[in-house]
Tab-separated table of N, CA, C and O and ligand atoms in Angstrom:
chain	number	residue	atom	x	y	z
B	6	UNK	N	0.849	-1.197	0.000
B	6	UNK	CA	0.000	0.000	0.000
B	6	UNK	C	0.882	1.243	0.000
B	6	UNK	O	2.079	1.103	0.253
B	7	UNK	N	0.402	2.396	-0.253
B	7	UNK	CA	1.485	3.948	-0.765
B	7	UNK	C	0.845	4.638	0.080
B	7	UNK	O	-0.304	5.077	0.024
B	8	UNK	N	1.587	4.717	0.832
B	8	UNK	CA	0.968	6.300	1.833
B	8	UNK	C	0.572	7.456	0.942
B	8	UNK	O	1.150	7.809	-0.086
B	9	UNK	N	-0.537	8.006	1.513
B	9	UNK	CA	-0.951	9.392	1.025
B	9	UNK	C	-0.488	10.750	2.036
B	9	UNK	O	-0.214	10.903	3.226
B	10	UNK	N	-0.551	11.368	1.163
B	10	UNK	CA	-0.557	12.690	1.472
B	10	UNK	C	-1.570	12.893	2.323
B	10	UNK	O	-2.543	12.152	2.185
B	11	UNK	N	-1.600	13.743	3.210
B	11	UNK	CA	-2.642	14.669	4.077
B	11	UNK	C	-3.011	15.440	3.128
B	11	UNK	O	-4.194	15.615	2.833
B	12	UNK	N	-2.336	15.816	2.728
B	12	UNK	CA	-2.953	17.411	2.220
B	12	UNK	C	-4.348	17.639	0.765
B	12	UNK	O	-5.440	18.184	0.603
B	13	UNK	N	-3.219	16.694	-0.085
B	13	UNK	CA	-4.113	16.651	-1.390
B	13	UNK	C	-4.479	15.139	-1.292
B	13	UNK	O	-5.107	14.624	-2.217
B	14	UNK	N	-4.157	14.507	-0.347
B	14	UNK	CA	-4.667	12.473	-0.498
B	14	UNK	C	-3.895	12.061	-1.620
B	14	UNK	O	-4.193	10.946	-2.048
B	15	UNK	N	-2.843	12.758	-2.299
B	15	UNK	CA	-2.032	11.797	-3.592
B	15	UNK	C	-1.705	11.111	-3.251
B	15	UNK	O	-1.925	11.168	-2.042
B	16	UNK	N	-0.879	9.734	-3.644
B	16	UNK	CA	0.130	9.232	-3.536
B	16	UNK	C	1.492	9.869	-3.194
B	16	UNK	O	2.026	10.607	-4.022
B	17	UNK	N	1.846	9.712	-2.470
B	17	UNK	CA	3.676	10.042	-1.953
B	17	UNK	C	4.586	9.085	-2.467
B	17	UNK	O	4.439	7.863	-2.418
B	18	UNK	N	5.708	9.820	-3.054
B	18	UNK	CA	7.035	8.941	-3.116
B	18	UNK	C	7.305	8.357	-2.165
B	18	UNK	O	6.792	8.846	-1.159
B	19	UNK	N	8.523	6.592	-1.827
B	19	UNK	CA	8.970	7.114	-0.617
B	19	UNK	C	10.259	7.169	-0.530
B	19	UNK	O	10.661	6.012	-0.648
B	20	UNK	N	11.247	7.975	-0.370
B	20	UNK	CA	12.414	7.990	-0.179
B	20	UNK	C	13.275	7.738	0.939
B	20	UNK	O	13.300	8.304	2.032
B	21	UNK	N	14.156	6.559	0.383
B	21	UNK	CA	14.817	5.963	1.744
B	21	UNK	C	16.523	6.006	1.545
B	21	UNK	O	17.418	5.708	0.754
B	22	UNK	N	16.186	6.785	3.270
B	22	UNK	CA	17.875	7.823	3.607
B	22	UNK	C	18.620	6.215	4.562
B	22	UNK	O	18.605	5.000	4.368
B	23	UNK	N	19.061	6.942	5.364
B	23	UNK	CA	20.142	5.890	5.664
B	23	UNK	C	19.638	6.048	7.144
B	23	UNK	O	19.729	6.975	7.949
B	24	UNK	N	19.049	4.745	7.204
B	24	UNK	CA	18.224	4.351	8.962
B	24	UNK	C	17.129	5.267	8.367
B	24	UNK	O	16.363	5.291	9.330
B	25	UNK	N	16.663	5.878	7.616
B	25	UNK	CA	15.060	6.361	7.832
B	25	UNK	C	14.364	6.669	6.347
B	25	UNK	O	14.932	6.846	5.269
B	26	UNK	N	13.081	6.672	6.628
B	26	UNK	CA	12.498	6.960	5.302
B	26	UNK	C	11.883	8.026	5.373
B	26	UNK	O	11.497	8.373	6.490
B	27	UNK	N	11.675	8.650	4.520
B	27	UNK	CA	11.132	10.094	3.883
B	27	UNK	C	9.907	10.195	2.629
B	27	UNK	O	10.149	9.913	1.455
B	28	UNK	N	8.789	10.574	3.047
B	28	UNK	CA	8.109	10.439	2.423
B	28	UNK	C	7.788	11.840	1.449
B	28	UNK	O	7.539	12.930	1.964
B	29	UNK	N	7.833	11.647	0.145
B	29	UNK	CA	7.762	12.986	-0.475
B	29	UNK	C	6.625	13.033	-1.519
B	29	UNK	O	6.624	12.310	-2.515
B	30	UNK	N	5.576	14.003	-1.205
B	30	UNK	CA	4.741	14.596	-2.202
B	30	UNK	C	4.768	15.615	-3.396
B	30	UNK	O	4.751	16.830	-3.195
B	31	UNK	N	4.820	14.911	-4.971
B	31	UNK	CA	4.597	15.236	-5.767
B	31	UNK	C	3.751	16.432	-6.835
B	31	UNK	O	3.725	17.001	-7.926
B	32	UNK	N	3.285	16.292	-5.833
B	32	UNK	CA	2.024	17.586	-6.024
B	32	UNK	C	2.299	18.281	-5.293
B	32	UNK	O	2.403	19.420	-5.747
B	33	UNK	N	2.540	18.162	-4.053
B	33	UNK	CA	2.611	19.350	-3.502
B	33	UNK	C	4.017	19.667	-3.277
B	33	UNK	O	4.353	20.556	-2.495
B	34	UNK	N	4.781	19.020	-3.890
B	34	UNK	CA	6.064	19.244	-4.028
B	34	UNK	C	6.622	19.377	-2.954
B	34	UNK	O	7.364	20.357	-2.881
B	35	UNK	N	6.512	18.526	-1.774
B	35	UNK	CA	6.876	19.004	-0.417
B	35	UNK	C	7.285	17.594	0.022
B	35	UNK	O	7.160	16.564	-0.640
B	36	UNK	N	7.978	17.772	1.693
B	36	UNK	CA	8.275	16.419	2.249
B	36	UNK	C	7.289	16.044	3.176
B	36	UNK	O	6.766	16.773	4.019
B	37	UNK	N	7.117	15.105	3.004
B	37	UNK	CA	5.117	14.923	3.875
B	37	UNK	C	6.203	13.959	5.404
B	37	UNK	O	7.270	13.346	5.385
B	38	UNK	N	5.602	14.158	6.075
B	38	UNK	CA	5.623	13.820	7.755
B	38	UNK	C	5.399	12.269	7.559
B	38	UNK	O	4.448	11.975	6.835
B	39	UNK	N	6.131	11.242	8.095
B	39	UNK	CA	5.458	9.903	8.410
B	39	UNK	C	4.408	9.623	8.905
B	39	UNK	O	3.561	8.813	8.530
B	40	UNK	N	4.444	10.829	10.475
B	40	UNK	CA	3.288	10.965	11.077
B	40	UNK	C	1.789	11.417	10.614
B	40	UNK	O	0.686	11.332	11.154
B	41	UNK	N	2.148	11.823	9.642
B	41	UNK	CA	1.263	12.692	8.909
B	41	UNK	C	0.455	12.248	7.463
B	41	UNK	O	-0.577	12.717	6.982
B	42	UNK	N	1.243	11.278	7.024
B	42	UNK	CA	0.954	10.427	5.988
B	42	UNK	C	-0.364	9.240	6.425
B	42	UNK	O	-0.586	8.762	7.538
B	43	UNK	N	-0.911	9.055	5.459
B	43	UNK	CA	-2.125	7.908	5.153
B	43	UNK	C	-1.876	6.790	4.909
B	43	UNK	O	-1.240	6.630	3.867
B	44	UNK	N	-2.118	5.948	5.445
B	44	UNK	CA	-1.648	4.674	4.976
B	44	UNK	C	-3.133	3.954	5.192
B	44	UNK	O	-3.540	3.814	6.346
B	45	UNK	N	-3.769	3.596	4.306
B	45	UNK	CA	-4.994	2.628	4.557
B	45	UNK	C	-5.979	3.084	5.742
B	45	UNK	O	-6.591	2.358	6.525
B	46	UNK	N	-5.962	4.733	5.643
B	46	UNK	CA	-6.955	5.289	6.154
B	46	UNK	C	-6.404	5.428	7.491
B	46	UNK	O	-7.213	5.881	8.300
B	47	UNK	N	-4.926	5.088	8.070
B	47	UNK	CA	-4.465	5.125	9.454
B	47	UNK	C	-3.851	6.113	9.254
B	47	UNK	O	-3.868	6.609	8.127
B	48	UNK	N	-3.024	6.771	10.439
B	48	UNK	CA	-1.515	7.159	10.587
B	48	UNK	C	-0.868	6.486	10.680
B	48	UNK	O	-0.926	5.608	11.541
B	49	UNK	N	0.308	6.638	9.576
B	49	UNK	CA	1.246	5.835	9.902
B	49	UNK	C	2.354	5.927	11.157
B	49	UNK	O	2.608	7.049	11.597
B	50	UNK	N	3.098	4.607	11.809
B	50	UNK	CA	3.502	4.896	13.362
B	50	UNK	C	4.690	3.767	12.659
B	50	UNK	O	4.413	2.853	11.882
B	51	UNK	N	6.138	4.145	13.205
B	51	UNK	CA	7.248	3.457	13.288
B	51	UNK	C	6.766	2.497	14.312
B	51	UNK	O	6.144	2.814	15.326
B	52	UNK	N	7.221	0.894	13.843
B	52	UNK	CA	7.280	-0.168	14.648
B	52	UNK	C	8.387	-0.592	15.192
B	52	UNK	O	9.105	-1.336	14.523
B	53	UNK	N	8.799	-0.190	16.610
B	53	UNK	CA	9.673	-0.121	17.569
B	53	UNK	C	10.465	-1.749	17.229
B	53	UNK	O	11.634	-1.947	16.900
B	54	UNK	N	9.409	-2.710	17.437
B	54	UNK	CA	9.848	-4.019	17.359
B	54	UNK	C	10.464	-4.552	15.935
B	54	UNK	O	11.325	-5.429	16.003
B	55	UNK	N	10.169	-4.193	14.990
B	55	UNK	CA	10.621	-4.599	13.579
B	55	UNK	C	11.814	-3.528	13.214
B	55	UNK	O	11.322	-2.560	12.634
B	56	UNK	N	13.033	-3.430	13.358
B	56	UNK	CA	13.947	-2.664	13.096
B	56	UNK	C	15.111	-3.994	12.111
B	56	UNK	O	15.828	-4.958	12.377
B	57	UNK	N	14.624	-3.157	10.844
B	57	UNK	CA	15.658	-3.981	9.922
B	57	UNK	C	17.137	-3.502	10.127
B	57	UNK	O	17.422	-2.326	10.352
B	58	UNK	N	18.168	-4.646	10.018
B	58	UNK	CA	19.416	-4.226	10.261
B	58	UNK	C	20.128	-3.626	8.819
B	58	UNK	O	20.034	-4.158	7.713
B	59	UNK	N	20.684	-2.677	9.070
B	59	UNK	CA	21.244	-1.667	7.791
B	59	UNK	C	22.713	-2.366	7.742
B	59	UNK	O	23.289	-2.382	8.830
B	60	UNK	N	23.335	-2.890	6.751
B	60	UNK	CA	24.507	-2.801	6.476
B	60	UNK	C	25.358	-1.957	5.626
B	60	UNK	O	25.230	-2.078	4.408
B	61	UNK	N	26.347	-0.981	6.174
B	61	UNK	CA	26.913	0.008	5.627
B	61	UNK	C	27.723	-1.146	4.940
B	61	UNK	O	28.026	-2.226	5.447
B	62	UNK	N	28.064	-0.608	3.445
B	62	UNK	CA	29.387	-1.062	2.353
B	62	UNK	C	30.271	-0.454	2.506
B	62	UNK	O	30.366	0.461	3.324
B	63	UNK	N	31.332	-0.931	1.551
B	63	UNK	CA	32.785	-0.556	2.415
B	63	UNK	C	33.343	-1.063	3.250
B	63	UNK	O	32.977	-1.917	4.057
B	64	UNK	N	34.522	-0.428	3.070
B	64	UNK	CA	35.577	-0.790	4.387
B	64	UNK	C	35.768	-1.675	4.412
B	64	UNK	O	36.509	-2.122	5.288
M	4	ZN	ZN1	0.293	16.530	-1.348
């Protein structure tokens, strides 16, 4: 499922930084809040218990 926007309900990009994701709206050309985003009619909420492990390359 694609989180929406608050604002206009679009679809959001999602862009993923290093340990976090970023959700970005197209239309409104802005960076939309996790907290703030739609997901299947919820807010979306980071799950404390599911933390995927990141492996940095290199070195
Ligand atoms: Zn928007």
């Amino acid at each position: 499922m694609t989180p929406k926007c608050p604002d206009c309900l679009n679809e959001v990009e999602i862009l993923k930084a290093c340990g976090s994701t970023d959700l970005f709206c197209n239309h409104c050309n802005q960076l939309v809040s996790k907290r703030k985003a739609i997901i299947d009619g919820q807010v979306v909420a980071p799950s404390p218990e599911h933390q995927p492990s990141i492996k940095v390359t290199g070195h």
